Amino acid sequence: EDQVTQSPEALRLQEGESSSLNCSYTVSGLRGLFWYRQDPGKGPEFLFTLYSAGEEKEKERLKATLTKKESFLHITAPKPEDSATYLCAVQEYGNKLVFGAGTILRVKS
Amino acid sequence: KAGVTQTPRYLIKTRGQQVTLSCSPISGHRSVSWYQQTPGQGLQFLFEYFSETQRNKGNFPGRFSGRQFSNSRSEMNVSTLELGDSALYLCASRQGGGTGETQYFGPGTRLLVL
């Protein structure tokens, strides 16, 4: 059974305090790893797709990296508007996404 | 380009009733997937449709069903509602049938079963 584990469950940061979120996975044949951001009461908003170990992608204060067993979402100098739940999902054969439980991020000014 | 739209946004039903939710994908997208999100179980895959055919199905009872129309719009039906069906139901679309394509989510339909 595919497993996606995200850590920590919750993270409180001061504005400007950089940190990283972790997503570890076990799938038989990774076809893609996806990061989403979800605000309360809304649908997940797409951030990044990673396909192979060593790949990195950046967008504003966010940078996603991928190894053979895990992915990191690095947040540099976060702002209060970065507060959200960050979801990681993997896709193997069959196209369905398997999601982790998410990391709830709170950034205080 | 307009995003994924879902209707209705909120719904209250009672146990035993049935409900139909609707999803319109991003223009040009042919694949639609449905997910259930609850605080206890997180996001779980229900099923995927591509060109009006169900291609993949998650581990949900037969009370959960869906269909896709020729214009790629999709509907999801839940019959004989149970209290545990209360959840946010999310629809996601992607352009084609290829593995590894990004899925884009709609705002969801919040279903409350009383």
Coordinates of C-alpha atoms in Angstrom, one line a residue, chain A residues 94-99, chain B residues 32-36 42-49 55-60 103:
Chain A
G94 CA -3.2 4.4 -12.4
N95 CA -3.2 8.2 -12.1
K96 CA -4.8 8.5 -8.7
L97 CA -3.1 10.8 -6.2
V98 CA -2.3 9.5 -2.7
F99 CA -2.1 12.4 -0.3
Chain B
V32 CA -12.0 14.5 -14.0
S33 CA -11.2 13.0 -10.6
W34 CA -13.2 13.1 -7.4
Y35 CA -11.8 13.2 -3.9
Q36 CA -13.4 13.1 -0.4
G42 CA -7.7 13.5 4.9
L43 CA -8.0 13.5 1.1
Q44 CA -9.1 10.2 -0.4
F45 CA -9.5 9.3 -4.0
L46 CA -13.0 8.3 -5.2
F47 CA -12.8 7.8 -8.9
E48 CA -11.5 9.2 -12.2
Y49 CA -13.2 9.7 -15.5
R55 CA -10.6 4.6 -15.5
N56 CA -9.8 4.2 -11.8
K57 CA -11.8 3.7 -8.6
G58 CA -10.9 4.1 -4.9
N59 CA -12.0 2.0 -2.0
F60 CA -15.4 3.4 -1.4
Q103 CA -4.4 18.0 -11.4

